[in-house]
Amino acid sequence: AQSVAQPEDQVNVAEGNPLTVKCTYSVSGNPYLFWYVQYPNRGLQFLLKYITGDNLVKGSYGFEAEFNKSQTSFHLKKPSALVSDSALYFCAVRDRTGRRALTFGSGTRLQVQP
Amino acid sequence: EAGVTQFPSHSVIEKGQTVTLRCDPISGHDNLYWYRRVMGKEIKFLLHFVKESKQDESGMPNNRFLAERTGGTYSTLKVQPAELEDSGVYFCASSLTGPVHTSGANVLTFGAGSRLTVL
């Protein structure tokens, strides 16, 4: 069975500072990994995905994530946080065979203070 | 392009009543998924349609939940009879079919969700 852990319910960061939202996963074999963001009263929006190749993936709004196979992690990062980045962030995983549906984590609320 | 539309946005019902949630996916998206998020918990997979066929319904909690996708377009999720633990936000998502490395494939577009409150 596949699973995703987002160990922090909330991350607080000052505007302009770098941010990291943590994600670790468990899956059979090599994973496909995703990050989604949810703003209030909206559906989840795709940020980025890791399929293969370069471990550093760049996505929307200046976000990036690094795939680390040995640590089974896929942390989301941004060099300089904006107040408008405040939202709920979800990490998701899919294995390369079998079920095509994504398995999501419980979400991390990012609060960027001005 | 219109996004994924879900209706109703919020439903409040009594235990034992029936509720039907509707999802209109993006036109041309063969894959349609239903997910549920109970307050503060992870977003849990319910089921997956490919066109009108149920590809995977392993996440459906019990036989009080019935999902349909007649004609491979919109989908409905009926809960009958509703129980207190069914409360949560039900998300629908759709995606294109194709190899996962191709642009857009396996990238889910979500609706805003239907919040269900069972009293």
XYZ file of C-alpha atoms in Angstrom:
233
model
C 0.000 0.000 0.000
C 1.175 3.507 -0.723
C 1.092 6.398 1.736
C 2.171 9.991 2.172
C 3.192 11.745 5.371
C 3.198 15.492 5.819
C 4.575 15.827 9.338
C 3.729 19.494 9.854
C 0.111 20.643 10.170
C 1.243 24.234 9.773
C 4.356 26.076 8.649
C 4.871 29.735 9.485
C 7.400 31.849 7.610
C 8.071 35.554 7.183
C 7.615 37.113 3.773
C 10.869 37.103 1.836
C 12.293 34.138 3.723
C 12.764 30.711 2.156
C 10.091 28.114 2.838
C 10.051 24.334 3.000
C 7.015 22.093 3.259
C 7.963 18.516 4.055
C 6.687 15.322 2.479
C 7.770 11.710 2.777
C 6.208 8.794 0.967
C 5.973 5.040 0.895
C 5.337 3.171 -2.344
C 6.346 -0.057 -4.048
C 9.037 0.657 -6.582
C 9.709 4.067 -8.053
C 7.129 6.761 -7.463
C 5.407 9.504 -9.342
C 5.180 12.479 -6.969
C 2.997 15.573 -7.028
C 2.311 18.769 -5.142
C -1.056 20.507 -5.170
C -2.178 23.726 -3.508
C -5.627 24.692 -2.264
C -6.676 28.282 -1.770
C -9.811 29.051 0.289
C -13.069 27.940 -1.353
C -11.226 26.621 -4.376
C -10.326 23.200 -5.698
C -6.810 21.837 -5.509
C -4.464 23.223 -8.138
C -1.501 21.368 -9.613
C 1.928 22.820 -8.754
C 4.478 20.332 -10.017
C 5.268 16.670 -10.554
C 8.270 14.366 -10.526
C 8.221 11.610 -13.100
C 11.836 10.792 -13.897
C 15.136 12.471 -14.583
C 16.397 15.505 -12.725
C 15.675 15.247 -9.003
C 14.927 18.972 -8.780
C 11.569 19.787 -10.277
C 10.439 23.338 -10.964
C 6.782 24.233 -10.939
C 4.292 27.058 -10.882
C 4.617 30.323 -8.913
C 8.354 29.846 -8.278
C 7.962 26.614 -6.326
C 10.310 23.682 -6.686
C 10.644 20.266 -5.095
C 13.520 17.870 -4.674
C 13.099 14.139 -5.024
C 15.342 12.228 -2.630
C 15.082 8.510 -3.180
C 17.238 7.431 -0.244
C 15.173 9.489 2.189
C 11.879 8.829 0.351
C 11.176 12.544 0.479
C 9.792 15.163 -1.868
C 9.973 18.463 0.017
C 8.428 21.572 -1.515
C 10.565 24.705 -1.481
C 10.549 28.332 -2.508
C 13.503 30.715 -2.134
C 11.426 33.744 -1.132
C 7.916 33.417 0.299
C 5.053 35.756 -0.577
C 1.997 36.505 1.549
C -0.073 35.237 -1.379
C 1.559 31.800 -0.989
C -0.488 31.292 2.177
C -2.647 28.241 1.451
C -3.042 24.513 2.093
C -0.465 22.304 0.384
C -0.916 18.620 -0.414
C 1.712 16.095 -1.430
C 0.619 13.041 -3.441
C 2.168 9.824 -4.707
C 1.378 7.184 -7.304
C 3.209 4.011 -8.058
C 4.207 3.154 -11.607
C 2.010 0.109 -11.875
C -1.384 -0.795 -10.580
C -3.749 1.847 -9.288
C -3.667 5.113 -11.194
C -5.327 7.186 -8.512
C -3.145 9.479 -6.444
C -2.671 8.963 -2.703
C -2.625 12.268 -0.840
C -1.205 13.402 2.459
C -3.162 15.244 5.140
C -2.013 18.672 3.994
C 0.168 21.418 5.461
C -1.114 24.912 6.003
C 1.456 27.519 5.009
C 1.106 30.898 6.671
C 3.333 33.670 5.336
C 3.480 36.699 7.589
C 4.068 40.169 6.144
C -12.014 26.125 -20.966
C -14.531 25.434 -18.223
C -13.147 23.733 -15.155
C -14.533 20.893 -13.075
C -17.901 21.852 -11.649
C -19.431 20.335 -8.539
C -22.930 20.746 -7.170
C -24.084 21.454 -4.524
C -21.303 23.413 -2.890
C -22.745 22.683 0.535
C -25.418 20.279 1.706
C -26.775 19.852 5.220
C -28.916 16.781 5.810
C -30.239 14.692 8.675
C -28.859 11.265 9.437
C -30.755 8.701 7.404
C -31.518 11.026 4.507
C -30.181 10.737 0.989
C -27.876 13.130 -0.801
C -26.682 13.134 -4.396
C -23.554 15.006 -5.388
C -22.855 15.858 -9.003
C -19.609 16.417 -10.861
C -19.168 17.792 -14.372
C -15.602 17.103 -15.518
C -13.670 18.975 -18.138
C -14.929 18.036 -21.580
C -12.716 15.367 -23.132
C -11.318 14.111 -19.831
C -11.926 10.375 -19.774
C -10.686 9.952 -16.211
C -12.917 11.044 -13.366
C -12.059 10.593 -9.707
C -13.962 11.058 -6.476
C -12.086 11.871 -3.281
C -13.209 12.797 0.232
C -11.549 14.844 2.946
C -12.770 14.553 6.495
C -11.830 17.562 8.637
C -8.072 17.858 8.987
C -7.323 14.445 7.560
C -5.834 13.287 4.307
C -7.721 13.421 1.039
C -8.913 9.851 0.574
C -9.540 8.199 -2.748
C -13.042 6.848 -3.319
C -13.198 5.706 -6.920
C -12.017 6.175 -10.468
C -13.998 6.127 -13.714
C -12.551 5.741 -17.162
C -15.302 7.026 -19.379
C -18.419 5.258 -18.056
C -16.610 2.279 -16.528
C -15.545 1.962 -12.920
C -11.793 1.384 -13.135
C -11.192 1.245 -9.398
C -13.733 1.494 -6.602
C -11.502 0.155 -3.854
C -11.865 3.338 -1.801
C -15.644 3.292 -1.511
C -16.320 2.941 2.209
C -19.452 0.772 2.045
C -22.548 0.000 0.027
C -24.296 3.155 1.155
C -22.233 4.948 -1.488
C -23.187 4.606 -5.144
C -21.376 6.330 -7.983
C -22.442 6.507 -11.590
C -21.148 8.071 -14.761
C -23.745 7.463 -17.391
C -22.542 8.152 -20.918
C -19.068 8.927 -19.703
C -19.818 12.586 -19.047
C -20.990 13.855 -15.678
C -20.917 11.707 -12.561
C -23.085 11.429 -9.485
C -22.240 10.159 -6.027
C -25.211 9.155 -3.923
C -25.077 8.515 -0.202
C -28.078 6.588 1.077
C -28.755 6.548 3.974
C -26.296 9.140 5.218
C -24.497 8.650 8.524
C -22.702 11.173 10.734
C -19.258 9.914 9.682
C -20.042 10.699 6.051
C -19.579 14.403 6.764
C -16.686 15.946 4.897
C -15.733 17.595 1.642
C -16.186 15.506 -1.467
C -13.871 16.414 -4.308
C -14.197 15.448 -7.908
C -11.248 15.586 -10.294
C -10.720 14.785 -13.941
C -7.712 14.185 -16.147
C -6.643 13.258 -19.621
C -5.557 9.768 -20.550
C -2.017 9.192 -21.699
C 1.491 8.289 -20.558
C 2.206 9.989 -17.273
C 5.240 11.828 -18.610
C 3.224 13.641 -21.259
C 2.000 17.107 -20.492
C -1.360 17.070 -18.781
C -1.584 13.339 -18.274
C -2.216 12.384 -14.693
C -2.499 16.040 -13.753
C -5.777 16.192 -11.936
C -8.034 19.213 -12.259
C -10.172 19.470 -9.158
C -13.549 20.944 -8.558
C -14.121 23.238 -5.571
C -15.709 20.395 -3.646
C -19.099 19.626 -2.127
C -19.200 20.040 1.617
C -21.552 17.519 3.211
C -22.740 17.965 6.776
C -24.780 15.152 8.287
C -26.571 16.080 11.516
